[in-house]
Every structure is written in structure tokens, then in C-alpha cells.
mmCIF file of C-alpha atoms in Angstrom:
data_model
loop_
_atom_site.group_PDB
_atom_site.id
_atom_site.type_symbol
_atom_site.label_atom_id
_atom_site.label_comp_id
_atom_site.label_asym_id
_atom_site.label_seq_id
_atom_site.Cartn_x
_atom_site.Cartn_y
_atom_site.Cartn_z
ATOM 1 C CA MET A 131 81.736 187.397 33.943
ATOM 2 C CA LYS A 132 82.793 185.402 36.992
ATOM 3 C CA PHE A 133 80.355 182.489 37.815
ATOM 4 C CA ALA A 134 80.018 180.147 40.769
ATOM 5 C CA ILE A 135 78.033 176.935 40.229
ATOM 6 C CA LEU A 136 76.325 174.758 42.839
ATOM 7 C CA VAL A 137 75.473 171.234 42.073
ATOM 8 C CA ASN A 138 73.073 169.599 44.490
ATOM 9 C CA GLU A 139 72.445 166.165 42.779
ATOM 10 C CA GLY A 140 74.644 163.205 41.845
ATOM 11 C CA ALA A 141 75.427 161.993 38.458
ATOM 12 C CA TYR A 142 72.727 160.102 36.411
ATOM 13 C CA GLN A 143 69.869 160.086 38.917
ATOM 14 C CA HIS A 144 68.993 163.621 38.138
ATOM 15 C CA GLN A 145 69.760 165.940 35.190
ATOM 16 C CA ALA A 146 71.275 168.658 37.504
ATOM 17 C CA SER A 147 74.806 167.504 36.855
ATOM 18 C CA ASP A 148 74.284 167.375 33.086
ATOM 19 C CA SER A 149 72.751 170.723 33.014
ATOM 20 C CA ALA A 150 75.457 172.245 35.187
ATOM 21 C CA TYR A 151 78.131 170.785 32.785
ATOM 22 C CA GLN A 152 76.563 172.092 29.681
ATOM 23 C CA PHE A 153 76.119 175.495 31.331
ATOM 24 C CA VAL A 154 79.717 175.625 32.387
ATOM 25 C CA LYS A 155 81.010 174.377 28.887
ATOM 26 C CA ALA A 156 78.834 177.195 27.217
ATOM 27 C CA ALA A 157 80.090 179.877 29.677
ATOM 28 C CA LEU A 158 83.640 178.855 29.132
ATOM 29 C CA GLU A 159 83.224 178.964 25.273
ATOM 30 C CA LYS A 160 81.931 182.431 25.667
ATOM 31 C CA GLY A 161 85.022 183.485 27.579
ATOM 32 C CA HIS A 162 83.487 183.692 30.972
ATOM 33 C CA GLU A 163 85.309 182.630 34.086
ATOM 34 C CA ILE A 164 84.177 179.737 36.228
ATOM 35 C CA PHE A 165 85.325 180.722 39.652
ATOM 36 C CA ARG A 166 84.296 177.442 41.277
ATOM 37 C CA VAL A 167 81.840 174.442 40.906
ATOM 38 C CA PHE A 168 80.745 173.279 44.406
ATOM 39 C CA PHE A 169 79.204 169.968 44.922
ATOM 40 C CA TYR A 170 76.748 169.468 47.721
ATOM 41 C CA HIS A 171 74.183 167.014 48.956
ATOM 42 C CA ASP A 172 74.227 163.950 46.692
ATOM 43 C CA GLY A 173 76.203 166.204 44.304
ATOM 44 C CA VAL A 174 79.300 164.833 46.028
ATOM 45 C CA TYR A 175 78.882 161.634 44.085
ATOM 46 C CA ASN A 176 79.987 163.421 40.907
ATOM 47 C CA ALA A 177 83.467 163.104 42.419
ATOM 48 C CA SER A 178 83.730 159.322 42.717
ATOM 49 C CA ARG A 179 86.462 157.973 40.480
ATOM 50 C CA LEU A 180 84.896 154.499 40.898
ATOM 51 C CA SER A 181 81.848 155.126 38.723
ATOM 52 C CA VAL A 182 81.774 152.886 35.701
ATOM 53 C CA PRO A 183 78.930 153.799 33.312
ATOM 54 C CA PRO A 184 78.093 151.607 30.265
ATOM 55 C CA GLN A 185 80.306 152.428 27.240
ATOM 56 C CA ASP A 186 77.405 153.769 25.104
ATOM 57 C CA ASP A 187 76.607 156.385 27.770
ATOM 58 C CA ARG A 188 78.350 159.636 28.764
ATOM 59 C CA ASN A 189 80.947 159.390 31.689
ATOM 60 C CA ILE A 190 79.730 162.228 33.870
ATOM 61 C CA ASN A 191 82.360 161.892 36.546
ATOM 62 C CA LYS A 192 85.282 161.693 34.060
ATOM 63 C CA ARG A 193 83.779 164.609 32.037
ATOM 64 C CA TRP A 194 84.102 166.858 35.173
ATOM 65 C CA SER A 195 87.677 165.675 35.741
ATOM 66 C CA GLU A 196 88.589 166.507 32.072
ATOM 67 C CA LEU A 197 87.004 169.851 32.317
ATOM 68 C CA ALA A 198 89.084 170.571 35.393
ATOM 69 C CA GLN A 199 92.257 169.536 33.701
ATOM 70 C CA GLN A 200 91.467 171.362 30.336
ATOM 71 C CA HIS A 201 90.147 174.668 31.792
ATOM 72 C CA GLN A 202 91.566 174.627 35.366
ATOM 73 C CA VAL A 203 88.125 174.784 36.848
ATOM 74 C CA ASP A 204 88.073 174.484 40.663
ATOM 75 C CA LEU A 205 85.858 171.617 41.507
ATOM 76 C CA VAL A 206 85.201 171.409 45.216
ATOM 77 C CA VAL A 207 83.305 168.785 47.163
ATOM 78 C CA CYS A 208 81.736 169.603 50.454
ATOM 79 C CA ILE A 209 83.615 167.636 53.222
ATOM 80 C CA ALA A 210 80.620 167.040 55.484
ATOM 81 C CA ALA A 211 78.422 165.929 52.691
ATOM 82 C CA ALA A 212 81.180 163.840 51.193
ATOM 83 C CA GLN A 213 81.966 161.995 54.418
ATOM 84 C CA ARG A 214 78.390 161.180 55.075
ATOM 85 C CA ARG A 215 78.273 159.545 51.586
ATOM 86 C CA GLY A 216 81.490 157.763 51.420
ATOM 87 C CA ILE A 217 83.496 160.122 49.152
ATOM 88 C CA LEU A 218 87.014 160.322 50.636
ATOM 89 C CA ASP A 219 90.398 161.501 49.357
ATOM 90 C CA ALA A 220 93.487 159.822 50.301
ATOM 91 C CA ALA A 221 94.356 162.022 53.306
ATOM 92 C CA GLU A 222 90.932 161.848 54.737
ATOM 93 C CA ALA A 223 90.749 158.129 54.239
ATOM 94 C CA LYS A 224 93.858 157.631 56.181
ATOM 95 C CA ARG A 225 92.724 160.062 58.956
ATOM 96 C CA GLN A 226 89.441 158.087 59.265
ATOM 97 C CA GLY A 227 91.214 154.713 59.164
ATOM 98 C CA LYS A 228 89.408 153.646 55.970
ATOM 99 C CA ASP A 229 91.155 151.162 53.556
ATOM 100 C CA ALA A 230 90.233 153.041 50.486
ATOM 101 C CA ASP A 231 89.789 156.463 48.881
ATOM 102 C CA ASN A 232 87.747 157.307 45.792
ATOM 103 C CA LEU A 233 88.084 161.073 45.009
ATOM 104 C CA ALA A 234 88.411 161.535 41.161
ATOM 105 C CA GLU A 235 91.214 163.638 39.707
ATOM 106 C CA GLY A 236 90.557 167.390 39.344
ATOM 107 C CA PHE A 237 88.275 167.480 42.495
ATOM 108 C CA ARG A 238 89.285 168.590 45.943
ATOM 109 C CA ILE A 239 87.460 168.263 49.233
ATOM 110 C CA SER A 240 86.898 171.226 51.365
ATOM 111 C CA GLY A 241 84.499 172.964 53.586
ATOM 112 C CA LEU A 242 81.211 174.799 53.094
ATOM 113 C CA GLY A 243 83.025 178.019 53.397
ATOM 114 C CA GLN A 244 84.239 177.439 49.858
ATOM 115 C CA LEU A 245 80.631 177.739 48.670
ATOM 116 C CA ILE A 246 79.975 181.037 50.558
ATOM 117 C CA GLU A 247 83.219 182.378 49.420
ATOM 118 C CA ALA A 248 82.406 181.603 45.805
ATOM 119 C CA SER A 249 78.991 183.089 46.132
ATOM 120 C CA ILE A 250 80.585 186.302 47.389
ATOM 121 C CA GLU A 251 83.518 186.414 44.975
ATOM 122 C CA ALA A 252 81.572 185.450 41.847
ATOM 123 C CA GLU A 253 79.152 187.880 40.015
ATOM 124 C CA ARG A 254 76.610 185.260 39.692
ATOM 125 C CA LEU A 255 75.632 181.944 41.616
ATOM 126 C CA ILE A 256 73.785 179.419 39.490
ATOM 127 C CA VAL A 257 72.198 176.444 41.367
ATOM 128 C CA PHE A 258 71.436 173.083 39.664
ATOM 129 C CA GLY A 259 69.435 170.643 41.654
ATOM 130 C CA ASP A 260 66.231 168.589 41.969
ATOM 131 C CA MET B 205 68.546 194.372 37.055
ATOM 132 C CA ASN B 206 65.653 191.936 37.024
ATOM 133 C CA THR B 207 65.889 188.425 38.506
ATOM 134 C CA LEU B 208 66.068 185.307 36.406
ATOM 135 C CA HIS B 209 63.992 182.433 37.739
ATOM 136 C CA THR B 210 64.844 178.991 36.669
ATOM 137 C CA VAL B 211 62.256 176.245 36.720
ATOM 138 C CA ASN B 212 63.358 172.666 36.131
ATOM 139 C CA LYS B 213 60.323 170.688 37.245
ATOM 140 C CA SER B 214 57.124 169.562 35.353
ATOM 141 C CA PRO B 215 54.135 171.637 36.464
ATOM 142 C CA PHE B 216 52.186 168.363 36.582
ATOM 143 C CA GLU B 217 54.539 166.931 39.268
ATOM 144 C CA ARG B 218 55.690 169.833 41.415
ATOM 145 C CA ASN B 219 54.529 173.308 42.412
ATOM 146 C CA SER B 220 57.811 174.885 41.388
ATOM 147 C CA LEU B 221 56.220 176.804 38.611
ATOM 148 C CA SER B 222 53.200 178.029 40.510
ATOM 149 C CA SER B 223 55.353 179.085 43.462
ATOM 150 C CA CYS B 224 57.579 180.917 41.016
ATOM 151 C CA LEU B 225 54.816 182.697 39.391
ATOM 152 C CA ARG B 226 53.278 183.666 42.796
ATOM 153 C CA LEU B 227 56.678 185.047 44.087
ATOM 154 C CA ALA B 228 58.327 186.471 40.907
ATOM 155 C CA ALA B 229 58.379 190.253 40.840
ATOM 156 C CA ALA B 230 56.865 191.884 37.724
ATOM 157 C CA GLU B 231 59.344 192.253 34.955
ATOM 158 C CA SER B 232 61.400 189.296 36.129
ATOM 159 C CA SER B 233 62.191 186.569 33.700
ATOM 160 C CA ILE B 234 61.676 182.804 33.842
ATOM 161 C CA LEU B 235 63.659 180.112 32.176
ATOM 162 C CA LEU B 236 61.898 176.627 31.787
ATOM 163 C CA PHE B 237 64.440 173.912 31.355
ATOM 164 C CA GLU B 238 64.778 170.097 32.127
ATOM 165 C CA ASP B 239 61.383 168.833 32.956
ATOM 166 C CA GLY B 240 60.192 172.475 33.296
ATOM 167 C CA ILE B 241 59.866 172.557 29.539
ATOM 168 C CA TYR B 242 56.529 170.818 29.719
ATOM 169 C CA ALA B 243 54.955 174.010 30.914
ATOM 170 C CA ALA B 244 56.002 175.835 27.786
ATOM 171 C CA LEU B 245 53.819 173.727 25.519
ATOM 172 C CA GLN B 246 50.503 174.576 23.899
ATOM 173 C CA GLY B 247 47.281 172.637 24.651
ATOM 174 C CA THR B 248 48.004 171.638 28.228
ATOM 175 C CA GLU B 249 46.357 172.490 31.561
ATOM 176 C CA PHE B 250 49.120 174.997 32.160
ATOM 177 C CA SER B 251 49.147 176.813 28.759
ATOM 178 C CA GLU B 252 46.827 179.573 29.949
ATOM 179 C CA THR B 253 48.959 180.116 33.121
ATOM 180 C CA ILE B 254 51.956 180.775 30.903
ATOM 181 C CA GLN B 255 50.023 182.918 28.438
ATOM 182 C CA THR B 256 48.778 185.067 31.344
ATOM 183 C CA ALA B 257 52.297 185.303 32.884
ATOM 184 C CA LEU B 258 53.659 186.439 29.592
ATOM 185 C CA ALA B 259 52.046 189.778 30.234
ATOM 186 C CA THR B 260 54.328 190.476 33.171
ATOM 187 C CA HIS B 261 57.363 188.197 32.457
ATOM 188 C CA SER B 262 59.705 187.275 29.768
ATOM 189 C CA ILE B 263 59.566 183.466 29.514
ATOM 190 C CA TYR B 264 62.294 181.214 27.933
ATOM 191 C CA VAL B 265 62.389 177.628 27.099
ATOM 192 C CA LEU B 266 65.783 175.672 26.677
ATOM 193 C CA VAL B 267 65.561 173.916 23.172
ATOM 194 C CA PRO B 268 68.044 171.064 23.981
ATOM 195 C CA ASP B 269 65.695 169.946 26.743
ATOM 196 C CA LEU B 270 62.637 170.461 24.513
ATOM 197 C CA GLN B 271 64.230 168.200 21.917
ATOM 198 C CA ALA B 272 65.418 165.645 24.219
ATOM 199 C CA ARG B 273 61.778 165.134 25.294
ATOM 200 C CA GLY B 274 60.425 164.729 21.796
ATOM 201 C CA MET B 275 58.872 168.210 21.653
ATOM 202 C CA SER B 276 59.544 170.831 18.975
ATOM 203 C CA LEU B 277 59.586 174.648 18.945
ATOM 204 C CA GLU B 278 56.381 174.525 16.848
ATOM 205 C CA GLN B 279 54.526 173.241 19.920
ATOM 206 C CA VAL B 280 55.702 176.020 22.141
ATOM 207 C CA ILE B 281 53.281 178.814 23.296
ATOM 208 C CA ALA B 282 53.656 181.934 21.163
ATOM 209 C CA GLY B 283 55.708 184.535 23.033
ATOM 210 C CA VAL B 284 57.922 182.043 24.849
ATOM 211 C CA GLN B 285 61.477 182.640 23.614
ATOM 212 C CA ALA B 286 63.797 179.708 22.685
ATOM 213 C CA VAL B 287 67.340 179.560 23.978
ATOM 214 C CA ASP B 288 70.198 177.153 23.851
ATOM 215 C CA TYR B 289 72.850 176.705 26.492
ATOM 216 C CA ALA B 290 74.822 179.683 25.248
ATOM 217 C CA GLY B 291 71.468 181.724 25.443
ATOM 218 C CA PHE B 292 70.981 180.400 28.917
ATOM 219 C CA VAL B 293 74.438 181.817 29.838
ATOM 220 C CA ASP B 294 73.494 185.152 28.269
ATOM 221 C CA LEU B 295 70.348 185.247 30.256
ATOM 222 C CA THR B 296 72.356 184.832 33.500
ATOM 223 C CA THR B 297 74.549 187.795 32.523
ATOM 224 C CA THR B 298 71.635 190.044 31.730
ATOM 225 C CA HIS B 299 69.694 189.229 34.994
ATOM 226 C CA TYR B 300 70.452 189.468 38.689
ATOM 227 C CA PRO B 301 70.132 187.550 40.893
ATOM 228 C CA ILE B 302 69.433 184.039 39.611
ATOM 229 C CA GLN B 303 66.803 182.170 41.579
ATOM 230 C CA ALA B 304 66.285 178.385 41.147
ATOM 231 C CA TRP B 305 62.981 176.846 42.058
ATOM 232 C CA LEU B 306 63.964 173.293 42.699
ATOM 233 C CA MET C 295 86.812 190.268 51.411
ATOM 234 C CA GLY C 296 85.471 193.663 52.048
ATOM 235 C CA VAL C 297 82.254 193.119 50.261
ATOM 236 C CA THR C 298 78.756 192.698 51.932
ATOM 237 C CA LYS C 299 76.306 190.834 49.925
ATOM 238 C CA LYS C 300 72.642 189.977 50.504
ATOM 239 C CA LEU C 301 72.428 186.291 50.645
ATOM 240 C CA LEU C 302 69.021 184.526 50.718
ATOM 241 C CA TYR C 303 68.572 180.903 51.770
ATOM 242 C CA LEU C 304 65.298 179.710 50.030
ATOM 243 C CA ASN C 305 63.837 176.710 51.875
ATOM 244 C CA ARG C 306 61.021 175.004 50.031
ATOM 245 C CA LYS C 307 61.313 171.565 51.187
ATOM 246 C CA ALA C 308 59.835 169.663 54.271
ATOM 247 C CA PRO C 309 62.343 168.211 56.738
ATOM 248 C CA HIS C 310 63.125 164.489 57.214
ATOM 249 C CA GLY C 311 61.784 163.157 53.915
ATOM 250 C CA THR C 312 64.868 164.459 52.241
ATOM 251 C CA ILE C 313 68.043 165.752 53.651
ATOM 252 C CA TYR C 314 67.849 169.189 51.935
ATOM 253 C CA ALA C 315 66.510 171.115 54.994
ATOM 254 C CA GLN C 316 69.223 169.627 57.375
ATOM 255 C CA GLU C 317 72.126 170.252 55.026
ATOM 256 C CA ALA C 318 70.682 173.704 54.170
ATOM 257 C CA LEU C 319 70.964 174.646 57.794
ATOM 258 C CA GLU C 320 74.518 173.492 57.953
ATOM 259 C CA VAL C 321 75.309 175.987 55.133
ATOM 260 C CA VAL C 322 73.595 178.775 57.162
ATOM 261 C CA LEU C 323 75.637 178.023 60.138
ATOM 262 C CA ILE C 324 78.925 178.117 58.297
ATOM 263 C CA GLY C 325 77.829 180.985 56.168
ATOM 264 C CA SER C 326 77.035 183.179 59.240
ATOM 265 C CA ALA C 327 80.925 183.467 59.958
ATOM 266 C CA PHE C 328 81.247 185.479 56.717
ATOM 267 C CA GLU C 329 79.492 188.429 57.992
ATOM 268 C CA GLN C 330 77.140 188.949 55.090
ATOM 269 C CA ASP C 331 73.504 190.208 55.160
ATOM 270 C CA ILE C 332 71.785 186.859 55.547
ATOM 271 C CA SER C 333 68.056 186.178 55.159
ATOM 272 C CA LEU C 334 66.120 182.910 55.361
ATOM 273 C CA ALA C 335 62.783 182.419 53.497
ATOM 274 C CA PHE C 336 60.507 179.566 54.253
ATOM 275 C CA VAL C 337 57.981 178.892 51.441
ATOM 276 C CA ASP C 338 55.836 176.002 50.414
ATOM 277 C CA ASP C 339 56.645 172.777 52.366
ATOM 278 C CA GLY C 340 59.735 174.696 53.718
ATOM 279 C CA VAL C 341 57.446 176.043 56.406
ATOM 280 C CA TYR C 342 57.204 172.459 57.798
ATOM 281 C CA GLN C 343 60.993 172.793 58.772
ATOM 282 C CA LEU C 344 59.968 175.242 61.559
ATOM 283 C CA LYS C 345 57.090 173.197 63.110
ATOM 284 C CA LYS C 346 57.175 172.984 66.760
ATOM 285 C CA GLN C 347 57.373 169.658 68.713
ATOM 286 C CA GLN C 348 59.278 167.601 66.068
ATOM 287 C CA ASP C 349 60.089 164.207 67.552
ATOM 288 C CA THR C 350 62.233 161.998 65.311
ATOM 289 C CA LYS C 351 63.081 159.387 68.020
ATOM 290 C CA ALA C 352 61.028 156.623 66.700
ATOM 291 C CA THR C 353 62.402 157.164 63.152
ATOM 292 C CA GLY C 354 66.021 156.958 64.346
ATOM 293 C CA MET C 355 66.724 160.197 62.555
ATOM 294 C CA LYS C 356 68.453 163.348 63.759
ATOM 295 C CA ASN C 357 66.191 165.962 65.137
ATOM 296 C CA PHE C 358 67.839 169.227 63.832
ATOM 297 C CA SER C 359 64.983 171.433 64.476
ATOM 298 C CA PRO C 360 66.292 172.898 67.746
ATOM 299 C CA THR C 361 69.161 174.338 65.648
ATOM 300 C CA TYR C 362 66.693 176.926 64.196
ATOM 301 C CA ARG C 363 66.421 178.269 67.758
ATOM 302 C CA ALA C 364 70.216 178.672 67.871
ATOM 303 C CA LEU C 365 70.310 180.829 64.661
ATOM 304 C CA ASP C 366 70.012 184.012 66.720
ATOM 305 C CA ASP C 367 73.331 183.153 68.529
ATOM 306 C CA TYR C 368 74.864 183.239 65.056
ATOM 307 C CA ASP C 369 73.486 186.658 64.229
ATOM 308 C CA VAL C 370 71.107 185.022 61.906
ATOM 309 C CA ASN C 371 67.808 186.728 62.685
ATOM 310 C CA LYS C 372 65.991 187.580 59.450
ATOM 311 C CA LEU C 373 63.614 184.590 59.119
ATOM 312 C CA TYR C 374 60.697 185.184 56.711
ATOM 313 C CA VAL C 375 57.780 182.904 56.223
ATOM 314 C CA GLU C 376 55.272 183.346 53.504
ATOM 315 C CA GLN C 377 51.758 183.804 54.831
ATOM 316 C CA GLU C 378 50.124 182.015 51.925
ATOM 317 C CA SER C 379 52.252 178.868 52.397
ATOM 318 C CA LEU C 380 51.407 178.800 56.208
ATOM 319 C CA ALA C 381 47.655 179.302 55.471
ATOM 320 C CA ALA C 382 47.648 176.637 52.784
ATOM 321 C CA ARG C 383 48.990 174.191 55.458
ATOM 322 C CA GLY C 384 46.641 175.201 58.161
ATOM 323 C CA LEU C 385 49.475 176.542 60.140
ATOM 324 C CA SER C 386 50.110 179.953 61.847
ATOM 325 C CA ALA C 387 53.186 181.600 63.288
ATOM 326 C CA GLU C 388 52.205 180.071 66.749
ATOM 327 C CA ASP C 389 52.970 176.707 65.327
ATOM 328 C CA LEU C 390 56.620 177.575 64.684
ATOM 329 C CA ILE C 391 59.557 176.879 66.827
ATOM 330 C CA VAL C 392 61.107 180.390 66.400
ATOM 331 C CA PRO C 393 59.906 183.920 66.057
ATOM 332 C CA VAL C 394 59.572 184.796 62.393
ATOM 333 C CA GLN C 395 58.367 187.609 60.188
ATOM 334 C CA VAL C 396 55.354 186.514 58.279
ATOM 335 C CA LEU C 397 55.146 188.155 54.858
ATOM 336 C CA SER C 398 52.542 188.267 52.165
ATOM 337 C CA SER C 399 53.577 186.781 48.775
ATOM 338 C CA ALA C 400 53.952 190.324 47.321
ATOM 339 C CA GLU C 401 56.154 191.407 50.222
ATOM 340 C CA LEU C 402 58.246 188.276 50.010
ATOM 341 C CA ALA C 403 58.538 188.774 46.267
ATOM 342 C CA ALA C 404 59.737 192.306 46.841
ATOM 343 C CA LEU C 405 62.356 191.104 49.325
ATOM 344 C CA MET C 406 63.677 188.431 47.046
ATOM 345 C CA ALA C 407 64.226 190.734 44.246
ATOM 346 C CA THR C 408 66.650 192.800 46.291
ATOM 347 C CA GLN C 409 69.042 189.842 46.968
ATOM 348 C CA ASP C 410 72.452 189.410 45.543
ATOM 349 C CA VAL C 411 72.610 185.579 45.895
ATOM 350 C CA VAL C 412 69.876 182.991 46.273
ATOM 351 C CA PHE C 413 70.827 179.558 47.696
ATOM 352 C CA SER C 414 68.227 176.953 46.708
ATOM 353 C CA PHE C 415 68.431 173.402 48.107
#
């Protein structure tokens, strides 16, 4: 079955990102397809490559990047939500005249249309939030 | 196909569970996970609510979230069914649509 | 894409205290371009999103409530409010910034059960 996932909260503050990750992993293990994981609201913070958690804790941001690499999962960050919260890819940083970018590997920044499209294309939309 | 409602909030803190129960069509299912698992336990103010709801809904609890909070399956209300993440995925394939009560 | 799905936006949070209502509205506006069957449900504190006469000036925050009035221009006109949520908050349809259909819990439950996709924020 084809799933779309919406993550509404950032890493660590809420369990939403952890639950979404465990769900996605279990779904992939069962042979399901993850059409897209869309990050909205504070969920965009999952895409920061500058997060440095303590060594004895899970690295939520890196875990997503690795998942994208291993399973070709499409990780999409909402551009409007990301710009509000200071998550920028290199192109956007340049366009906005910022001196740094911070989008982690495996993520891409795009519009809200990607969420709507995913909800239409997938057979199920599962929402994780607060 | 019946709806799967997901509730991830403690009934002591939020009205997610009570709103879900008010608006869940008969025969729809409810998954309690994250802090939502506190509703699945015996001997609380909400135990009776869940017992009553079991007459019209299948109710599930996510065991990893139960264990993470120091609770065990023995404490779960009879009739509430245990699932792991794989079971969560299965529930989403056998229900439609999936409605989150954030 | 050739498919028409029933998309429901479930709004259960009050405006301003958190950003959920404001960003949910942004999704609705973008989503309207996809020509799907769109409904908005306002339940619990979500009914406060539609309260008339919101004035955010002194808070310095954005007043996005007039946008609800523009939804009709985007062909988003199925707005449902749960009667029980209104009554619990001492509100009635006259307190709201846009015309809505007020439904009982049972009616709203039946409507929600017919959806294909439910967006919760």
C-alpha cells in the first residue's frame, strides 16, 4: 500500500517525529511504499543538519537522512513553514541573501502542493503531531 | 471501510479522547498511542469511558508506548487490543480514512 | 491527476495561541487549486478560529481571520461547525465571521466517516 505521512512537530520536543519514523520503518519492512513524508509547522526542524544531540541519545535528524538514502523516501519540507523558522537550502539562502544554509541531506524544500498531491496520490495519509 | 482514529494525548491533559469518542462513528476503531496510552489502563477515572466505548468500537493500544511509560499489558483494560508498530501499520491498511485527534 | 478525493480539514485548535490555525488555513488555500472535494470542520477550540471581531493589533500578531471570508472566492464553501462545541463555549453561528453549516455531533460524525483524507493540525 502507498502511504503519505505528515509530521507536524519538530525533533525531540514532541514524540511525533519518533512515532512517524517508527511507523515508516515498520511500513517499509512490511513492503509498503512511502510515497512522501511531508514536514509542516515545527516539523520543518527535523530537516536541520545543524542539530547536535548528545551521544547517548538518538539522532533524529540524521535518522531521517539515512532513511532517505537507504529507502529513497521523499522527504519534503514546506517552504513557507521552513522560511519562517530559518530552515534554508543553499539556493534559497542565496536568494534571500543569507550567509548560511542548513538543510540536511535527503530532504528537499518545496511547496504545500506537495502535501496535497501526496494525500491524493497515496492510499492513506497518516498525521503525526501534538 | 471503517475509520481508524488515533489519539496521542493523555485524557487527563486534553479533550482529544472525549472529542474522538463524541465524533467517532459506531464500528470505527481507535488507536491509543504516545500519551494516549494512559486512557487504556485499569483503575483510572477514564477506565469506565473506555469500557463503555468498547461496546461500539475496537480499541487498540501501542505496546512500545505503554512500555516506555512503565506500564504493562496486565494493567490494560480487558478488551483493549495490543499492537506494535507493525500492528499499527496493519490497522492503517484495514481502515479508511485515518483520522488523528491531535 | 484525474481523481477527486474528499479532503477534510479538521480544525480543533484556537487561533493565535499556537500557529496551527494560521498554517492550516495556508494549506486550505493552496489545496483549493487541486480541485478536490474540500470540507472544513471546526470542532472544540477550533470554533474560536471563526470568532468575529478578532483584533490582534496590540499583540503585534497577524490577524488572519479575514482570510476565512475569502475562502468562498477559492470555491471552498463547505464549512461545518459542531453545535456541541459552539454551545459549550457560549457561542452561536451569529458570533462567527462567515456563514457555516452547524451540525450536531452525530451529523458531523457521519460526514467525517465519508472522507478520503483527514488533515489534522
